[in-house]
Coordinates of C-alpha atoms in Angstrom, one line a residue:
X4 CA 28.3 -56.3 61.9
X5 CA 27.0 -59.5 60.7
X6 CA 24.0 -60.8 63.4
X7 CA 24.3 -57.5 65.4
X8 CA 21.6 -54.8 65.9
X9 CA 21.5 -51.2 66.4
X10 CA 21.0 -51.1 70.1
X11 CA 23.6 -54.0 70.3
X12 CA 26.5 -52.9 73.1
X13 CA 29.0 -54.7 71.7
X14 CA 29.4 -51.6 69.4
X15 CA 28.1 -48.1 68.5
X16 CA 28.6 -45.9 65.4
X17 CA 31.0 -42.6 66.4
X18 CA 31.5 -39.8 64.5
X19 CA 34.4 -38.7 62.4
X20 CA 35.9 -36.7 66.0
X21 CA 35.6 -40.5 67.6
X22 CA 32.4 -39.1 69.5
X23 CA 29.8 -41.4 70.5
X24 CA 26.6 -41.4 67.8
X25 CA 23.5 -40.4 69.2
X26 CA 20.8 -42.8 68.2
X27 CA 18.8 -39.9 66.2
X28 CA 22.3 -39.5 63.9
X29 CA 22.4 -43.2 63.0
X30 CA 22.0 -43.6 59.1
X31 CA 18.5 -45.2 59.6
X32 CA 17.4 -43.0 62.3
X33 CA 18.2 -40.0 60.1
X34 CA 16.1 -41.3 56.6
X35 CA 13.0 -42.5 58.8
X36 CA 13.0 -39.0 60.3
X37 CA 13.7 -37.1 57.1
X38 CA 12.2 -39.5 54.5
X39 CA 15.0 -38.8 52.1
X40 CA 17.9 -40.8 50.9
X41 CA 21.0 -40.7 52.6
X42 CA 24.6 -40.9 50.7
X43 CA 28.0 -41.1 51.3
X44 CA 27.7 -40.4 54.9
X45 CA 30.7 -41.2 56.9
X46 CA 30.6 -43.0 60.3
X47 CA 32.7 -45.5 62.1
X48 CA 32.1 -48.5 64.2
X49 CA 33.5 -48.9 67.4
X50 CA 33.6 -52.1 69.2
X51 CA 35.1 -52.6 72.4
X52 CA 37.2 -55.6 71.8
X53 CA 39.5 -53.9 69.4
X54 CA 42.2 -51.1 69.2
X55 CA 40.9 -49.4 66.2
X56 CA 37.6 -48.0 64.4
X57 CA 36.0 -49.6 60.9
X58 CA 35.1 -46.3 59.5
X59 CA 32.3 -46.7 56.6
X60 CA 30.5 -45.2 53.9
X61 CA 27.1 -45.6 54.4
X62 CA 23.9 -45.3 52.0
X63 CA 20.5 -45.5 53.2
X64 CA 17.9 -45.6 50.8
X65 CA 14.4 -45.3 52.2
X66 CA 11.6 -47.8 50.7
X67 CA 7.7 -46.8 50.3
X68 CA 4.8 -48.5 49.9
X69 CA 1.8 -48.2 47.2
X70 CA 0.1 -45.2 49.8
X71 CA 3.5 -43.6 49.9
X72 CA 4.2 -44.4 53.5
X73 CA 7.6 -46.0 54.9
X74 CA 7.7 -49.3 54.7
X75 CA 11.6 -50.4 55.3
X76 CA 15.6 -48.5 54.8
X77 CA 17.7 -50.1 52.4
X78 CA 21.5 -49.9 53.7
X79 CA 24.6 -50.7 52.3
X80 CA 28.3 -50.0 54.2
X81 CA 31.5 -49.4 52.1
X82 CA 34.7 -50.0 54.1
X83 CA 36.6 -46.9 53.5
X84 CA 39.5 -47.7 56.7
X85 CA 42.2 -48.1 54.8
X86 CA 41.6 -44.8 52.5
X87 CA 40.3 -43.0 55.7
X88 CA 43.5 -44.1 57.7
X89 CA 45.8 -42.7 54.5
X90 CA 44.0 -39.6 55.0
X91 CA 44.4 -39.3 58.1
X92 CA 48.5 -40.0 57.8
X93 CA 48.3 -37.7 55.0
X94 CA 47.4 -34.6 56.8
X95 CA 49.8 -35.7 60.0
X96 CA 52.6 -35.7 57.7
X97 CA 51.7 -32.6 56.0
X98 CA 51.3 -30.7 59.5
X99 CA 54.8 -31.7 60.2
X100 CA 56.3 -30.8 57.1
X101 CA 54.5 -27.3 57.6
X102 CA 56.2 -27.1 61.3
X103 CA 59.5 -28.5 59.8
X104 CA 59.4 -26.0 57.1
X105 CA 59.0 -23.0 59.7
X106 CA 61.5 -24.3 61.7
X107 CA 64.0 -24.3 59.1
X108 CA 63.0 -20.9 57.8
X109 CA 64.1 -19.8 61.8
X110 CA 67.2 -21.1 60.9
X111 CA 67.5 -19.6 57.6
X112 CA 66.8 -16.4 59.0
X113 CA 68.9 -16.6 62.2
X114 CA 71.9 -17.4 59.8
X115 CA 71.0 -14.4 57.4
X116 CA 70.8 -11.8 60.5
X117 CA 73.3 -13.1 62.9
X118 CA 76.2 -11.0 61.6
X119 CA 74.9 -8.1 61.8
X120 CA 73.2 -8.9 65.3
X121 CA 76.6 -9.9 66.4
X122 CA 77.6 -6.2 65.9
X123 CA 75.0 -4.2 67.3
X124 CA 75.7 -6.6 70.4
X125 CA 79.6 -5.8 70.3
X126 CA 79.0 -2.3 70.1
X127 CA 76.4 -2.4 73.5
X128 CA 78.9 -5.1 75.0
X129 CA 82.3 -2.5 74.2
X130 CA 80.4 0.2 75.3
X131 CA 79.0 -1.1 78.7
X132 CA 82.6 -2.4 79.6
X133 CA 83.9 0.8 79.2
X134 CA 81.1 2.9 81.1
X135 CA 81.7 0.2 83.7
X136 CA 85.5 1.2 83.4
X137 CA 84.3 4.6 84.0
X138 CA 81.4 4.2 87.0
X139 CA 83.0 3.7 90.7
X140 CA 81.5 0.9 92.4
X141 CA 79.6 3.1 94.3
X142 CA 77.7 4.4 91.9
X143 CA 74.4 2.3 91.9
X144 CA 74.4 2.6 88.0
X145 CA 77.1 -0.2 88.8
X146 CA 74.6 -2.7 88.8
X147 CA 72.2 -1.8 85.7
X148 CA 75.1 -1.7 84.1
X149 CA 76.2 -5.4 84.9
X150 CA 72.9 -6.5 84.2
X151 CA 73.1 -5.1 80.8
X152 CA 76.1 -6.9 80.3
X153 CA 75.5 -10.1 81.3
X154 CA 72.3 -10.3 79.7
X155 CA 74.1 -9.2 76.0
X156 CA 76.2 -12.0 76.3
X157 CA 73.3 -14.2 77.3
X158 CA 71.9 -12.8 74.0
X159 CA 75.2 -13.4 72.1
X160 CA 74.9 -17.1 73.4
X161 CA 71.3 -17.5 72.6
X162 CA 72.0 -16.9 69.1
X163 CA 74.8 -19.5 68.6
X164 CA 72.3 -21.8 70.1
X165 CA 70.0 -21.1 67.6
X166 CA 72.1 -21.1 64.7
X167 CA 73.8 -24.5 66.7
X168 CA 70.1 -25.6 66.3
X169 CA 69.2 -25.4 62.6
X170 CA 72.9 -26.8 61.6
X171 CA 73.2 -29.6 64.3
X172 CA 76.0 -28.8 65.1
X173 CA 77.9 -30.8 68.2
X174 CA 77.6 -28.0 71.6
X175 CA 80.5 -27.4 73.9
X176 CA 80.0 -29.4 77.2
X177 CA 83.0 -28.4 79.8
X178 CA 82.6 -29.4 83.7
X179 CA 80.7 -26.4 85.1
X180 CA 79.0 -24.7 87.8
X181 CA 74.9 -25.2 87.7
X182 CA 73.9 -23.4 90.4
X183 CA 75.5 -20.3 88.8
X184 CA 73.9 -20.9 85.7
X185 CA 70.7 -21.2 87.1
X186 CA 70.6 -18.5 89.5
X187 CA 71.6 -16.3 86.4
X188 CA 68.7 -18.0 84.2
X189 CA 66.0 -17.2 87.0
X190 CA 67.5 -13.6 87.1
X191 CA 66.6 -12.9 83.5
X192 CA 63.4 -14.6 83.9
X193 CA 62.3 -12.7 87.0
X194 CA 61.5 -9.8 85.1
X195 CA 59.3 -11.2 82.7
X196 CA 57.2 -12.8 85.4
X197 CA 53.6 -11.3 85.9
X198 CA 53.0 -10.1 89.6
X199 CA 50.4 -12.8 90.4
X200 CA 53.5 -15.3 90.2
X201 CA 55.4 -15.7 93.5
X202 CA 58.7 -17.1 92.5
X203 CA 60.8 -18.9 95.0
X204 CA 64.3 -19.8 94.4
X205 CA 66.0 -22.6 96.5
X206 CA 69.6 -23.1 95.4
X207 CA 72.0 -25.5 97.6
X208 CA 75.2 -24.0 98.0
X209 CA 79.0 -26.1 97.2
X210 CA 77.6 -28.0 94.6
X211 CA 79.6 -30.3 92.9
X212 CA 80.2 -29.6 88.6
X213 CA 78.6 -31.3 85.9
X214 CA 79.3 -31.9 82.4
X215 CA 77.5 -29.2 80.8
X216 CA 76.4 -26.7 77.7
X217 CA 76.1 -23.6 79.8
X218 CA 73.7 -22.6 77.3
X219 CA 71.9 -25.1 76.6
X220 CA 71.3 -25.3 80.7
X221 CA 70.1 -21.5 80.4
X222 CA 67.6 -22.9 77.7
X223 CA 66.2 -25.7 79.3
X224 CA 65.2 -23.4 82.8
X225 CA 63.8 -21.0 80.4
X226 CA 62.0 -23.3 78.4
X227 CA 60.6 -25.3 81.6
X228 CA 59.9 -21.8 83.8
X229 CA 58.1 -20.4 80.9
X230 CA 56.1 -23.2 80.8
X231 CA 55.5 -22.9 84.7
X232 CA 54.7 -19.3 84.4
X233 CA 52.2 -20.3 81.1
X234 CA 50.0 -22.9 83.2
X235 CA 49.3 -20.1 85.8
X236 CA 48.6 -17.2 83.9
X237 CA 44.9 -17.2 84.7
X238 CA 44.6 -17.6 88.4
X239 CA 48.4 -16.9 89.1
X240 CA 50.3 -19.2 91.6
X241 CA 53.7 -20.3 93.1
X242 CA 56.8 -20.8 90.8
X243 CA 59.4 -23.0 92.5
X244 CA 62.7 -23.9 91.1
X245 CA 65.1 -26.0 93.7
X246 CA 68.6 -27.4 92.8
X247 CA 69.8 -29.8 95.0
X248 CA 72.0 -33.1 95.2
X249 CA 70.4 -36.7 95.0
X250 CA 72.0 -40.3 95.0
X251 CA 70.4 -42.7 92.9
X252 CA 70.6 -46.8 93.6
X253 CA 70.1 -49.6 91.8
X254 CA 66.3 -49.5 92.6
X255 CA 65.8 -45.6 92.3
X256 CA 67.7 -45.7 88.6
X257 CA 65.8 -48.9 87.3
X258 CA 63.1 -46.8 86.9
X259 CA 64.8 -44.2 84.5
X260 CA 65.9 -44.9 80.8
X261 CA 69.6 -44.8 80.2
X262 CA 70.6 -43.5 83.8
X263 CA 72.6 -45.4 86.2
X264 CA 73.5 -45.6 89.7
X265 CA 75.1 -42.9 91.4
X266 CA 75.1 -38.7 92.6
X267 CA 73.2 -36.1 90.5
X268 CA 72.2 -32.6 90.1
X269 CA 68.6 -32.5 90.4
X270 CA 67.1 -29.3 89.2
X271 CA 62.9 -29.1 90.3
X272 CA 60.9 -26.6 89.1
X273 CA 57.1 -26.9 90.2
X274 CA 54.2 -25.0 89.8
X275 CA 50.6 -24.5 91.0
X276 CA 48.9 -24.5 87.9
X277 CA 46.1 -26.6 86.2
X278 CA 48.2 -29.8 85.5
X279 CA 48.5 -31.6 82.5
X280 CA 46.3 -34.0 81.5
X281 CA 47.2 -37.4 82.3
X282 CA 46.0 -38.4 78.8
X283 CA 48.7 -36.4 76.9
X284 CA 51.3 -36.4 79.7
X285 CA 52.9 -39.3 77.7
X286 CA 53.1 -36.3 74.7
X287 CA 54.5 -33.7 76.2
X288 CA 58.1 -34.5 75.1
X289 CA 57.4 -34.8 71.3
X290 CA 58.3 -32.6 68.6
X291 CA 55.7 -30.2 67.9
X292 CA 53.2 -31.4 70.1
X293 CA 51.6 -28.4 72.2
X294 CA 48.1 -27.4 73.7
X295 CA 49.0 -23.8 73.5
X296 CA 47.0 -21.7 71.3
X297 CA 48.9 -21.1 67.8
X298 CA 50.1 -17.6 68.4
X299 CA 51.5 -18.7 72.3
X300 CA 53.8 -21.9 71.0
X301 CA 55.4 -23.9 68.5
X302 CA 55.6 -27.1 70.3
X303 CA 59.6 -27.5 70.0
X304 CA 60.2 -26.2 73.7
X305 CA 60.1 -29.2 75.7
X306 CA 61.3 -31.5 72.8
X307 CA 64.0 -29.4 73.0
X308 CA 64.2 -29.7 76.4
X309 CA 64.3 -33.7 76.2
X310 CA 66.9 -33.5 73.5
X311 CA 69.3 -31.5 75.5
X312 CA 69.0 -33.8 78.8
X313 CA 69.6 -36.6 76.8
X314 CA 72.4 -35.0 75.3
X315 CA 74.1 -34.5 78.9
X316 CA 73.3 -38.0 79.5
X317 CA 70.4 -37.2 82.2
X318 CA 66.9 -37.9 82.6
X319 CA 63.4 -36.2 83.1
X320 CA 60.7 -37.0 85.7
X321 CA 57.4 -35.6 85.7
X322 CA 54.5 -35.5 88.1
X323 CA 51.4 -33.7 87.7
X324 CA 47.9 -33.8 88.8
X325 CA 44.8 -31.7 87.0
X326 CA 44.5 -28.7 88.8
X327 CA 46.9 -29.1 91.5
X328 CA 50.0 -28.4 89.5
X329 CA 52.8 -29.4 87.8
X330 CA 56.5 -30.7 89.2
X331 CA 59.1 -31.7 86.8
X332 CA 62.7 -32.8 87.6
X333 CA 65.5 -32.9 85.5
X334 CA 68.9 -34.9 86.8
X335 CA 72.2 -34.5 85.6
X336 CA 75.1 -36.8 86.2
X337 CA 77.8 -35.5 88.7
X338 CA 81.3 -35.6 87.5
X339 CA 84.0 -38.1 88.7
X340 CA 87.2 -36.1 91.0
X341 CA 89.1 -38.4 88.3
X342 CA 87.3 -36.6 85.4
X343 CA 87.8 -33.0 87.1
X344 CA 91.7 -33.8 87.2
X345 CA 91.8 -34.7 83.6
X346 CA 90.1 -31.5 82.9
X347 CA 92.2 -29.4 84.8
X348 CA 95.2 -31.2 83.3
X349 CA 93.9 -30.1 80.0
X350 CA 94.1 -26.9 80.9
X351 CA 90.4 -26.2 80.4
X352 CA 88.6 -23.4 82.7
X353 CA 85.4 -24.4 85.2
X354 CA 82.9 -22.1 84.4

């Protein structure tokens, strides 16, 4: 601050929310106004030509002459950045600790009631099979009665994933069919999709396999449509989920972290929402990180998300724009005829 003056440009005090100071806040400003002594009051300095903020201590002491009027402001400035910074670390670490510790009681608890779970779903899974033994397909009870079936094991699955999730354990990729997966994934969803959300489904037919978790697939369209369906719940809007093939070249794959040349599965699901901000777009994928309000998320979704794509050797591309929507695509790697053939040799099933 040494030769500089309070209306200097070259920097400007901010509050402790990085806010710009208003001139009637500045230490000075605030004693001649008040005619009392200010202490300890925090404030930072910001100047332009560097990356980070000096944040001070400042005490202003107010001067008066022999007919008791104002004469001048003593002020003296305490660096407190490297203390302030600490604090600051402090309570970021202790906010992830707190998520890290709820996160783990999940698992706790999902390991402590999956047993019994497991039951109650055996006993609706036994007894749906054998209603479904004893319907004729004509019966249109046929259908509810798949629907509670599949969705029990898609339960029953969910639950390993979770329990899969707290023990980190390794998942079981086989060469699969995502446009089945999907299509079931959207069907569960459907139903839990407010009436101001048009969904539209584009699914390309004869795709080839992937390598893949079938439930970790389910969880990632879940986790991504939710989302979707989350940024339009105001004003409602369009939900769009496409699966399609795509060929990548050297140009197209350059541009993608640890993904290289050749055919994927590209699953797009786009929605008409508000958009994410282009400031935290770069956040999005981190652990814990969420704008929703506390009792809507827990910021793992997406991470999640990331984790698994990675996991299956793929990538994520977003595009958004603030109040025109969001469109994210996530592209999985096509499996070799070569690498089918070894499977089938193995005697492994295509799901």
């Amino acid at each position: 601050m040494s030769g500089k003056t309070s209306i200097d440009p070259a920097w400007s005090f901010v509050h402790e929310d990085l806010t710009i100071m208003n001139v009637e806040d500045y230490p000075v400003s605030k004693v001649f106004s008040s005619k009392k002594p200010l202490y300890n009051y925090v404030t930072g300095i910001n100047r332009p030509d560097r990356n980070y903020v000096t944040w001070l201590h400042v005490n202003a002491i107010p001067v008066f002459s022999n007919n008791y009027e104002l004469e001048k402001v003593i002020v003296n400035f305490i660096n407190i950045t490297d203390s302030k910074q600490a604090e600051l670390e402090k309570e970021k670490l202790q906010s992830q600790l707190r998520q890290a510790a709820k996160i783990e009681a999940v698992g706790t608890l999902a390991g402590g009631i999956t047993h019994d779970f497991n039951n109650i779903l055996g006993i609706i899974i036994g007894n749906t099979e054998l209603a479904i033994d004893d319907v004729p397909d004509w019966n249109p009870a046929i259908q509810n009665l798949n629907e509670i079936k599949t969705a029990s094991l898609r339960a029953r699955d969910v639950v390993r994933q979770l329990l899969s999730f707290s023990r980190k354990t390794e998942q079981e990729k086989k060469p699969s069919k995502i446009n089945t997966i999907i299509k079931e994934s959207v069907q569960l969803l459907r139903a839990s999709l407010p009436s101001s959300i048009e969904l539209r489904l584009n699914i390309a037919n004869d795709l080839p396999l992937i390598m893949a978790d079938p439930t970790q697939i389910h969880q990632i369209v879940i986790n991504l449509c939710t989302n979707a369906a989350h940024a339009m719940e105001e004003n409602g809007g369009v939900l769009e989920v496409n699966l399609t093939q795509i060929e990548l070249d050297e140009t197209s794959s350059s541009k993608l972290s640890h993904v290289s040349t050749g055919f994927y599965i590209q699953l797009t699901v786009g929605d008409t929402g508000h958009g994410i901000d282009p400031m935290i777009e770069n956040r999005i994928f981190d652990p814990y990180f969420t704008t929703k309000e506390t009792d809507k998320g827990s910021g793992i979704g997406l991470s999640v998300v990331h984790g698994i794509v990675k996991n299956h050797d793929g990538a994520i591309i977003v595009d958004s724009e603030i109040n025109k929507g969001t469109t994210i695509k996530v592209l999985f790697p096509v499996i070799q005829e070569k690498s089918i053939e070894e499977q089938k040799a193995n005697g492994e099933l295509l799901t």
